[in-house]
Coordinates of C-alpha atoms and ligand atoms in Angstrom, one line a residue:
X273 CA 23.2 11.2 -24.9
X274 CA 24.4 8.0 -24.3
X275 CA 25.9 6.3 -20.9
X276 CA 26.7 2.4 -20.2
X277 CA 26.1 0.7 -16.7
X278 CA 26.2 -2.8 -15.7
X279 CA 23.2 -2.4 -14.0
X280 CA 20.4 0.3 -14.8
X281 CA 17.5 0.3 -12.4
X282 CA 14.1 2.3 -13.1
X283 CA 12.2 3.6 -10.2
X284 CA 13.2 5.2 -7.4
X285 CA 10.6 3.6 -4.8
X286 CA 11.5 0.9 -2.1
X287 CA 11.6 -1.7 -4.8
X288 CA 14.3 0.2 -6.7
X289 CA 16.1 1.6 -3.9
X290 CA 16.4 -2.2 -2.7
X291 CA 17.7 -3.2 -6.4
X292 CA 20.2 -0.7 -6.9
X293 CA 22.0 -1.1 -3.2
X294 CA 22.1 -4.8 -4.1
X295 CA 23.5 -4.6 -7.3
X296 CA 26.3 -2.3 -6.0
X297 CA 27.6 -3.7 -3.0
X298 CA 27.7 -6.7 -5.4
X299 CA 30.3 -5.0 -6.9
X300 CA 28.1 -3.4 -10.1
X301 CA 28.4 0.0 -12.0
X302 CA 24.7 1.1 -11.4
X303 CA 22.2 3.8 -12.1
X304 CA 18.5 4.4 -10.8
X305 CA 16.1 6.3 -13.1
X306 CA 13.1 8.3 -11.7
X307 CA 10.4 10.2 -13.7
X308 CA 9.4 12.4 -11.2
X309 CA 11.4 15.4 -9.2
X310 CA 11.8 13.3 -6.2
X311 CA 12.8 9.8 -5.1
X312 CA 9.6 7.6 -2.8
X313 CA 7.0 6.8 -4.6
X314 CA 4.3 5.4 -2.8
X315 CA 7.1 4.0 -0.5
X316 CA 7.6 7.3 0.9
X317 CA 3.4 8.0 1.7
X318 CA 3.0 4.0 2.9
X319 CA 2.4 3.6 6.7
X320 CA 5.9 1.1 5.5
X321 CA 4.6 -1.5 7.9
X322 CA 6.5 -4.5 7.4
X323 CA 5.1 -7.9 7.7
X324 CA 8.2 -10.3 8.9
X325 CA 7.8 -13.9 10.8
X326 CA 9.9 -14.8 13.8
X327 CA 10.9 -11.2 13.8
X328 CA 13.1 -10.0 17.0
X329 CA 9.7 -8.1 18.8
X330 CA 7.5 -11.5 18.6
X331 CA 9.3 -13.2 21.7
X332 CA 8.8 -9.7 23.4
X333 CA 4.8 -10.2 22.9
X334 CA 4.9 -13.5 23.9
X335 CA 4.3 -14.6 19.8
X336 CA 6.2 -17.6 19.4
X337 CA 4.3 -19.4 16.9
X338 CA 5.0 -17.7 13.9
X339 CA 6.4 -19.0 11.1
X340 CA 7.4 -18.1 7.1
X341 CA 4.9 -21.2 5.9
X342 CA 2.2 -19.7 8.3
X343 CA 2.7 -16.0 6.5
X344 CA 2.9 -17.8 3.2
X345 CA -0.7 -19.2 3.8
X346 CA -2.0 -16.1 5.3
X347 CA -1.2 -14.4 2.2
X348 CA -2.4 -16.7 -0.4
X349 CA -5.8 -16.9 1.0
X350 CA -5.6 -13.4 1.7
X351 CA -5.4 -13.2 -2.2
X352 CA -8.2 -15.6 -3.0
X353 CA -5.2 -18.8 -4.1
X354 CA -4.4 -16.4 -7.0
X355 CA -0.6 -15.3 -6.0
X356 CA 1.9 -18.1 -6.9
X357 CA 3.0 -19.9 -3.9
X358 CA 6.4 -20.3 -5.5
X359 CA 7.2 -17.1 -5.2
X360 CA 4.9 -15.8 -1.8
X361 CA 7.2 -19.0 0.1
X362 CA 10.3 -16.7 -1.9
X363 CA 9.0 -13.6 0.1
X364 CA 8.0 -15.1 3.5
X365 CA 11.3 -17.3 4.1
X366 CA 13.8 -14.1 3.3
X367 CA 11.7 -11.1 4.5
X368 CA 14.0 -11.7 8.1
X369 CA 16.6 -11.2 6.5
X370 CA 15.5 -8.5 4.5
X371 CA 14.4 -6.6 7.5
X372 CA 17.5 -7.3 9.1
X373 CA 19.6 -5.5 6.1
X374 CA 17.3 -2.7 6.5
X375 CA 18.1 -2.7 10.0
X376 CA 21.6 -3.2 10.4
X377 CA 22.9 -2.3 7.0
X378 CA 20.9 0.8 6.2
X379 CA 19.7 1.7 9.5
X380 CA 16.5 1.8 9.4
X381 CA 15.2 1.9 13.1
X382 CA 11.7 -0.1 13.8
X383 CA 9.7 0.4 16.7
X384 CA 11.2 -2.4 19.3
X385 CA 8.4 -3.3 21.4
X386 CA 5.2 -3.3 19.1
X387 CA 3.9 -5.0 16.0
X388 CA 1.0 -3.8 13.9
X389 CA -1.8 -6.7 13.1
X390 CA -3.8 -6.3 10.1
X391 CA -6.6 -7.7 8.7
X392 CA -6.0 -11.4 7.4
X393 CA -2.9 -12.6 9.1
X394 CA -3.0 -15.2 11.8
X395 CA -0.6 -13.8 13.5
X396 CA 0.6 -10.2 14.8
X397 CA 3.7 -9.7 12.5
X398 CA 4.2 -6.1 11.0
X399 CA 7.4 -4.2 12.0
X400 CA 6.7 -0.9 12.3
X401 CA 8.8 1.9 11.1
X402 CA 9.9 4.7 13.5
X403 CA 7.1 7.7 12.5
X404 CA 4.5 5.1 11.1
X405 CA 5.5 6.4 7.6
X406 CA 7.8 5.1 4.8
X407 CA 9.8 8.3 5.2
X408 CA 12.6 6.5 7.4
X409 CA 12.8 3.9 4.9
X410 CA 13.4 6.1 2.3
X411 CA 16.1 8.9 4.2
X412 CA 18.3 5.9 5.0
X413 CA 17.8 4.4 1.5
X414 CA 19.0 7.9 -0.2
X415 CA 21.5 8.0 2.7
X416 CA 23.0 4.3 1.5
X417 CA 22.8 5.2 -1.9
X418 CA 25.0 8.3 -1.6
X419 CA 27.3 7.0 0.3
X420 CA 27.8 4.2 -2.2
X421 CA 28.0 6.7 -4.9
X422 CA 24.8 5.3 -6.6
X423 CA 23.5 8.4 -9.4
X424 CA 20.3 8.8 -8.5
X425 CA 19.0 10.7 -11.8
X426 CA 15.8 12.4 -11.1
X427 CA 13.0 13.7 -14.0
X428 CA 14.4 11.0 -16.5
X429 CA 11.4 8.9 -17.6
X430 CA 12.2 5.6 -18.8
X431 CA 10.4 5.2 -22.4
X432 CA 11.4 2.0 -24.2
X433 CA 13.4 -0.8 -22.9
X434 CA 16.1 -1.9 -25.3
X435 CA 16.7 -5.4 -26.7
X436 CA 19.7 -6.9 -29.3
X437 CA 19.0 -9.3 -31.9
X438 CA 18.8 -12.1 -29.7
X439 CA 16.3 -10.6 -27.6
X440 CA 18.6 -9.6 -24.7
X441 CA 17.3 -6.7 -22.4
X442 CA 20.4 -4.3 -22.7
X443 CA 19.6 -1.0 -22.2
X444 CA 16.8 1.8 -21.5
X445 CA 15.5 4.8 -23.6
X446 CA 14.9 7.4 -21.5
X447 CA 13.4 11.3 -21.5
X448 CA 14.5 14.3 -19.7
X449 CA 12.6 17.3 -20.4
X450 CA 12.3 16.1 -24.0
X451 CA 15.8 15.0 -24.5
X452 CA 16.4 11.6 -25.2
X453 CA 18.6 9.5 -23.4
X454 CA 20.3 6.1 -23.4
X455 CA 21.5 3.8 -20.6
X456 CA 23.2 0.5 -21.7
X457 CA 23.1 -2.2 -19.5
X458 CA 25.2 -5.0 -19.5
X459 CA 24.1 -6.8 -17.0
X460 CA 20.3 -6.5 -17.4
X461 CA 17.6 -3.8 -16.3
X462 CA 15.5 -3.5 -13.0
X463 CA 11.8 -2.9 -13.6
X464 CA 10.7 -1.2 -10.0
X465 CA 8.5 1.3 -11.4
X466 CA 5.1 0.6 -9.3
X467 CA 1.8 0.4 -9.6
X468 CA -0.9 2.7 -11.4
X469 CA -3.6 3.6 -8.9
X470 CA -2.9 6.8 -10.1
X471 CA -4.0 6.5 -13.9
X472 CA -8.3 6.8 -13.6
X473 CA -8.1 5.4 -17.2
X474 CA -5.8 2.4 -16.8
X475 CA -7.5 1.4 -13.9
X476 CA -11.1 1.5 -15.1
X477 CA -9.4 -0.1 -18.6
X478 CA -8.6 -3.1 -16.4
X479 CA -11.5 -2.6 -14.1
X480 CA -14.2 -1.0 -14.8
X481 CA -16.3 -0.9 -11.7
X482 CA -13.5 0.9 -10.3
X483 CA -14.6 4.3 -12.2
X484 CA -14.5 8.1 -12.0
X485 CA -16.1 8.4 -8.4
X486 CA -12.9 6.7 -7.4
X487 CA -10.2 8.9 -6.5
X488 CA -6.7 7.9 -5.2
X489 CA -4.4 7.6 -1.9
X490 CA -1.6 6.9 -4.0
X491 CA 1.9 9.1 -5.0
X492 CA 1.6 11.5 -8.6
X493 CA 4.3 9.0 -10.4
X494 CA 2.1 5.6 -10.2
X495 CA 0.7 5.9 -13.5
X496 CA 1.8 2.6 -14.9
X497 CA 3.0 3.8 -18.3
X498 CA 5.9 1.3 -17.9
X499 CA 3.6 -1.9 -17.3
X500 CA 3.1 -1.2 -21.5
X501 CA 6.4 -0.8 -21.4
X502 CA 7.4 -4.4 -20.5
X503 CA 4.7 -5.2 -22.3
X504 CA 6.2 -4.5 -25.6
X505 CA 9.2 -6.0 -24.2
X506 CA 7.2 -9.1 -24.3
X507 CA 6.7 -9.9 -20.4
X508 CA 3.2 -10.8 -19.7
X509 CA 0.6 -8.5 -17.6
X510 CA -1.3 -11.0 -15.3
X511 CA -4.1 -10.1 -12.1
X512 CA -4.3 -6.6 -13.6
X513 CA -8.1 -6.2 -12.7
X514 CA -7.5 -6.5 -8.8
X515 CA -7.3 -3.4 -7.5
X516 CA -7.9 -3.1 -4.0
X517 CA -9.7 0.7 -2.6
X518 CA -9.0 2.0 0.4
X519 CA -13.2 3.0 2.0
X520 CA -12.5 6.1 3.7
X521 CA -10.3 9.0 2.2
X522 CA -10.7 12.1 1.7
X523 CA -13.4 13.6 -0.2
X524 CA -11.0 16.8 -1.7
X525 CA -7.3 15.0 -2.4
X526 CA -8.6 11.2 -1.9
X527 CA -5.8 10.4 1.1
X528 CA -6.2 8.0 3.5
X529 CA -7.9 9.8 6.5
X530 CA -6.0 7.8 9.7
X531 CA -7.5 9.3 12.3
X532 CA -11.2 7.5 10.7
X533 CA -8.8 4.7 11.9
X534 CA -11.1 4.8 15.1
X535 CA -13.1 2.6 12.6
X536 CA -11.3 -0.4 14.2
X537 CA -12.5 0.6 17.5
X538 CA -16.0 1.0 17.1
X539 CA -16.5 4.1 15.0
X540 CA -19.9 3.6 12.2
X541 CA -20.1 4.5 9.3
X542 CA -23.8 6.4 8.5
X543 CA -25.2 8.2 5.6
X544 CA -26.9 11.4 4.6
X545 CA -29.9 9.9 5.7
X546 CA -28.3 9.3 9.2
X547 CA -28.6 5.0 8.8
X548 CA -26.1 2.2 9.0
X549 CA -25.7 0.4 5.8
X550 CA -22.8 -2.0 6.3
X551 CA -20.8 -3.6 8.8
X552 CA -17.7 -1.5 9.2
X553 CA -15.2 -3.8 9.9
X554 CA -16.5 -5.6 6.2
X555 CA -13.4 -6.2 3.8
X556 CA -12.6 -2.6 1.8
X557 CA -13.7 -3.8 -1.6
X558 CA -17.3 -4.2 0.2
X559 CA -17.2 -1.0 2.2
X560 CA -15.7 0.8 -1.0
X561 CA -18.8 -0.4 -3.2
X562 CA -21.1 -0.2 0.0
X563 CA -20.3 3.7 0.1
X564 CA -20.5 4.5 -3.1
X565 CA -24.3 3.0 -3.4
X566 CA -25.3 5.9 -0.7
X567 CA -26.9 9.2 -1.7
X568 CA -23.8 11.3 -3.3
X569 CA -21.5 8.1 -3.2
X570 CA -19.8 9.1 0.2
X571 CA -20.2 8.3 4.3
X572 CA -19.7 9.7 7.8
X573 CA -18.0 8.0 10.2
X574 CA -19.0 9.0 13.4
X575 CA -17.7 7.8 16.9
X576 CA -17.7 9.6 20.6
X577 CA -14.4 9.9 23.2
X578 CA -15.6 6.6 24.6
X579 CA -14.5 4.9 21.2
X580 CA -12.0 7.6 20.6
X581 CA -9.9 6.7 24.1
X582 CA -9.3 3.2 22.8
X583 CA -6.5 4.4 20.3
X584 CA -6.9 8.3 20.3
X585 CA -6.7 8.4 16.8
X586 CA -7.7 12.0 17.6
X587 CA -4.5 12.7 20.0
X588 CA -2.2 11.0 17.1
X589 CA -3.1 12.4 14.0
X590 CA -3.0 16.4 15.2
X591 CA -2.1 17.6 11.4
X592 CA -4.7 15.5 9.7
X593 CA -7.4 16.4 13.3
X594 CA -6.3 20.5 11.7
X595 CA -6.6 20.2 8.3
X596 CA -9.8 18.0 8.0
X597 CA -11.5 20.4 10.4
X598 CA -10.6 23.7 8.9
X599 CA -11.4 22.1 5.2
X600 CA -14.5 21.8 6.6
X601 CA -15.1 17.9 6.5
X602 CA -14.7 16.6 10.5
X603 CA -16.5 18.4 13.2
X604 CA -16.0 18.3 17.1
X605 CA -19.4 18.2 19.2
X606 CA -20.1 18.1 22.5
X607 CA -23.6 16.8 21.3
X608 CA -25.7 15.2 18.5
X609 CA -27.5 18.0 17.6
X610 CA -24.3 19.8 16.6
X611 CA -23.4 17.0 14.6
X612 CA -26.9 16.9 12.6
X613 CA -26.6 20.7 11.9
X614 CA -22.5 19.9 10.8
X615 CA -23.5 17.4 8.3
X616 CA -27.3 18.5 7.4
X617 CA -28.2 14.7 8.7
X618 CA -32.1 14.8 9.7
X619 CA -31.1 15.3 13.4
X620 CA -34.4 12.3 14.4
X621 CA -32.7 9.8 12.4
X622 CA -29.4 10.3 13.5
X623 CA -30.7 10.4 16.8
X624 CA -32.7 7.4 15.9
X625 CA -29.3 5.5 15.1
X626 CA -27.0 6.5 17.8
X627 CA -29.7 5.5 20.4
X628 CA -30.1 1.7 18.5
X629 CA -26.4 1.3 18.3
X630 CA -26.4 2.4 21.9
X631 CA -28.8 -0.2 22.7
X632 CA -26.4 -2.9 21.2
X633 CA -23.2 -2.1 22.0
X634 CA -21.5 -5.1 23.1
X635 CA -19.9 -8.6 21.0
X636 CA -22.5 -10.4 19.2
X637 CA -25.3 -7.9 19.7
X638 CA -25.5 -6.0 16.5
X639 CA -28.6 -7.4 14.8
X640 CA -28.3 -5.2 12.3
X641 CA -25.0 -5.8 10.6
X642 CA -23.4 -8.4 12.9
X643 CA -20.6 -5.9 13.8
X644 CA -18.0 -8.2 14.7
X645 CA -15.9 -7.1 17.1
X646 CA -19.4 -5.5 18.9
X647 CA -20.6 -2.1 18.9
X648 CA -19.9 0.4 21.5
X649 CA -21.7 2.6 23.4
X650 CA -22.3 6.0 21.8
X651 CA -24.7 7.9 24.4
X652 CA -22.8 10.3 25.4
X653 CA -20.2 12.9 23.8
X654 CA -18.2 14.2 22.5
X655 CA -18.8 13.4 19.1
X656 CA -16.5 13.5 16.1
X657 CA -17.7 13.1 12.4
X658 CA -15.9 12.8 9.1
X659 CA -16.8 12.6 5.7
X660 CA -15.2 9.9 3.6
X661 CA -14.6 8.2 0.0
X662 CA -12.8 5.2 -1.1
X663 CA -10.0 5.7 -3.3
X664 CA -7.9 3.7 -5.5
X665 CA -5.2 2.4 -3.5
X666 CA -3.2 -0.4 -4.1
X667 CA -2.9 -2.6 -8.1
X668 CA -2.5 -6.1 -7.3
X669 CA -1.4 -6.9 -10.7
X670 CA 1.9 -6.5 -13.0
X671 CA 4.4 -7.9 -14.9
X672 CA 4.7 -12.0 -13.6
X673 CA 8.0 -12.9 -12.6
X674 CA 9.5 -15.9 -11.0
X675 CA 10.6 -17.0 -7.9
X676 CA 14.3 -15.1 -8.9
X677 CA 12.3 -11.8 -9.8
X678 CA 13.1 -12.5 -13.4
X679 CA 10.1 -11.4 -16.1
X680 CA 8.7 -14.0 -18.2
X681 CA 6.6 -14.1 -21.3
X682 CA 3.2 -15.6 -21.5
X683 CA 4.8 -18.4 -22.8
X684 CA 6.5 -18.6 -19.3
X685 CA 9.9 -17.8 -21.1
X686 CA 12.4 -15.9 -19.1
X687 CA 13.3 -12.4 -20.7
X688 CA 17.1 -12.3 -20.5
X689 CA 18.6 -9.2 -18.8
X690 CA 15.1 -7.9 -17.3
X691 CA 14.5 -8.4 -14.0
X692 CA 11.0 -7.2 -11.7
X693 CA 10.0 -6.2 -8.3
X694 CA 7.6 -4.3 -6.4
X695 CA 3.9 -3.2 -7.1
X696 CA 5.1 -3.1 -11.2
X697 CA 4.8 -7.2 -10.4
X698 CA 1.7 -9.1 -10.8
X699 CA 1.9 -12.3 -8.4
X700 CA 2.3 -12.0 -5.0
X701 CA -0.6 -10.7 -3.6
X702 CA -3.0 -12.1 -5.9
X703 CA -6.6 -10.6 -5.8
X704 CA -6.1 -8.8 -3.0
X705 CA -2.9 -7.5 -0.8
X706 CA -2.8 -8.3 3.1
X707 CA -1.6 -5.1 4.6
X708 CA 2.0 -5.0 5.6
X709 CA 3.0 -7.3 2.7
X710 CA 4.0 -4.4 0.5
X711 CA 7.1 -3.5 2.1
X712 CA 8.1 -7.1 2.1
X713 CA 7.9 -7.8 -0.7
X714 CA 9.4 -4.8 -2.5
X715 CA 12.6 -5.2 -0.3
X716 CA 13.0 -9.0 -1.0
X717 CA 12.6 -9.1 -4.5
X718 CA 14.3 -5.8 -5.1
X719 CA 17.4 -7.6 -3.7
X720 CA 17.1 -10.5 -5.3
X721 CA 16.9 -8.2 -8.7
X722 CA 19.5 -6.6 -7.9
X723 CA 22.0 -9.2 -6.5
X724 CA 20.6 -11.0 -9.9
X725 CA 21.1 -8.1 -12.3
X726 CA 24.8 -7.6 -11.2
X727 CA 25.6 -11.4 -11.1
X728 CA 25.0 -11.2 -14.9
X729 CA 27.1 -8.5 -16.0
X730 CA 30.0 -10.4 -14.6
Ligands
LIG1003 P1 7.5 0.1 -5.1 O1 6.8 0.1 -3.9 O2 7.2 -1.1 -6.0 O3 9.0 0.4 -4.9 P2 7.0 2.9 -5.6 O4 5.7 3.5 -6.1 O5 7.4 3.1 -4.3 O6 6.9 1.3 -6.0 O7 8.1 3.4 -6.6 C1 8.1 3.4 -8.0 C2 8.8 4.6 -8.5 O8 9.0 4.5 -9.9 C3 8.1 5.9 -8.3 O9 8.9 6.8 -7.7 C4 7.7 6.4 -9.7 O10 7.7 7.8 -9.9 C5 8.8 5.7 -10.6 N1 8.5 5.5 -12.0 C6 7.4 5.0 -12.5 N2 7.4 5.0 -13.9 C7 8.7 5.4 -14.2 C8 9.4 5.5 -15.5 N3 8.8 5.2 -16.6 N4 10.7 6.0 -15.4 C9 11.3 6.3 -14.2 N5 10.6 6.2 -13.0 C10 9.4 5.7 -13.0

């Protein structure tokens, strides 16, 4: 079957969502493509933490200082100085604006008087999403598409992308349930298709220490197949061996396990043998590694209601607190002994290392590991232990594009009529992603995309 669009957009993620809104209030006949049942991606499962500078809750905080140039430079040393500045200064200097279309033209609502502040940024500059989750991004992106009359086409797989003789990108091949489809595009095509933290064999192809013991925190669809895709289209793949893991998930499904988020507050990190064996506020590619070099390649993290009434990870995350207790991997005791016969830890040594942590708690008086933000005390109870794994979480790299989201060759050629954004791009984040910066940058160069994509099929 055969159908022609200005604009045909593949991937139903933020990136996507962001192209296809664009490229229809800019007046554009368009149509978004997803492989899987149902729209999100890993947009839907992301905490959708926004990183945004001079954003309208700063003043509230008293954070005046902030600045686009400030997050650019955050985020290229975040990323080791292999993003391209070109395009991170792209990201930085619209994502106000960006978060202000989410705001007022979607309405998406943000939490109005707090900021989340990740690892890596010199400032305190995450919007944060009403719920914590990427789920009222994408309600009010499926609400704006519908009411623009955007077909969103759901279990149609993108296969091939189209070119005419002069190498134009004009149209997509597509499968539903085996049936072959065709989507012209006049305009040009939309690449928002994600990463592939999900495909074990693609990512150990592009890195291989990242191997079987890893699982992933990452949504069914992000398996990549379309990074070969533009591939044979002729864009070039760059920064595909950065992959950034996530330390502790779960052992069973390899999710993110939040309420381990005490972690930041003082939580350690022992195992089966009851000892410390890194500092656990290290960067995640160390912890991930760190982990994995312990008998049976997983950890506890372990932490009392002294540590736990800092941020009551505990009181926030009730469903997770349920389900990781009754699947048998977190346990609740009023005292160490408990814990030792809950995890089969000899109970001296974890004794042993409860009572030495004890004995350092406070900034600058871990001589073991150099905690950085000090140790707490851990004498008394309760106690609450989970087991953990790292998991593939985020893939740095993708297709490069430019500063206007447009795909280029290796030769640094633009590909006429395809377009890029989102985790299927390879530049922004360069060996490593700051957290927070996901969000921005899908929504400003999905617009740009977008606005672009339409613009050409005038
Ligand atoms: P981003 O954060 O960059 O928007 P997401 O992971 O949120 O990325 O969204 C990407 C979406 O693209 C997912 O919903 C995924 O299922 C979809 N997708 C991946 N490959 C294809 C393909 N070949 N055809 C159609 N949709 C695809």
């Amino acid at each position: 079957k055969e159908s022609s669009y200005d604009v045909v957009v593949i991937g139903a993620g933020g990136a996507g969502f962001s192209a296809a809104i664009e490229a229809k209030t800019a007046g554009a006949n368009v149509v978004l493509l997803e492989k899987m049942p149902a729209v999100g991606g890993n947009s839907l499962i992301s905490g959708a933490e926004m990183n945004v500078a001079k954003n309208w809750v700063q003043p509230k905080l008293g954070i005046n200082d902030d600045s686009p140039e400030l997050h650019a430079q955050d985020t290229y040393k975040g990323g080791d100085q292999k993003g391209d500045m070109k395009v991170i200064n792209v990201m930085t200097h619209q994502a106000l604006d960006a978060a202000k279309w989410c705001r007022d033209f979607l309405g998406v609502r943000f939490e109005d008087d707090n900021l989340f502040f990740f690892g890596g940024h010199s400032r305190k500059r995450a919007l944060i999403p009403v719920g914590h989750t990427g789920t009222e991004f994408i309600t009010k992106f499926q609400a704006k598409a519908d009411e623009l009359g955007i077909p969103v086409i759901t279990n149609m797989k993108a296969e091939e992308l189209i070119k005419d003789k002069d190498g134009r990108v004009v149209g997509v091949k597509a499968t539903m349930d085996g049936a072959e489809y065709t989507f012209n595009a006049r305009g040009g095509v939309v690449l928002a298709t994600g990463g592939f933290g999900a495909n074990p064999e693609m990512v150990k192809k592009y890195n291989p220490s990242i191997d079987e013991r890893f699982k992933t925190t990452d949504a069914p669809g992000t398996t990549g197949e379309a990074l070969y895709m533009a591939e044979r289209a002729g864009a070039e793949l760059v920064n595909m061996g950065y992959i950034q893991t996530y330390p502790i998930c779960d052992p069973i499904s390899g999710v993110i396990e939040l309420i381990a988020d005490s972690r930041f507050d003082g939580a350690i990190m022992i195992n089966q043998e009851g000892k410390r064996f890194v500092e656990e506020l290290d960067r995640r590619d160390v912890l991930s590694h760190a982990i994995l070099e312990q008998t049976g390649g997983y950890c506890w993290v372990l932490w009392n209601d002294k540590i736990g009434a800092i941020s009551n990870t505990v009181g926030t995350h009730t469903t997770e607190y349920e389900a990781f207790t009754k699947q048998g991997i977190m346990a609740t005791c009023d005292d160490l002994k408990c814990i030792a016969d809950f995890t089969k830890i000899p109970y001296e040594s974890l004794k042993g290392t409860v009572d030495r942590v004890s004995s350092m708690a406070g900034k600058g008086n871990d001589k073991d590991f150099n905690h950085r933000s000090g140790l707490v005390d851990m004498s008394q109870g309760k106690y609450y232990v989970i087991k953990a794994v790292p998991s593939t979480h985020h893939t740095m790299g993708g297709v490069r594009i430019n500063e206007k989201a447009e795909a280029l060759t290796a030769e640094g050629k633009v590909i006429p009529g395809l377009w890029a954004a989102g985790e299927v791009t390879g530049v922004t984040h360069g060996t490593n992603r700051l957290g927070g910066n996901a969000y921005t940058d899908i929504i400003v160069f999905g617009r740009i995309a977008g606005k672009a994509a339409a613009e050409a099929a005038k």
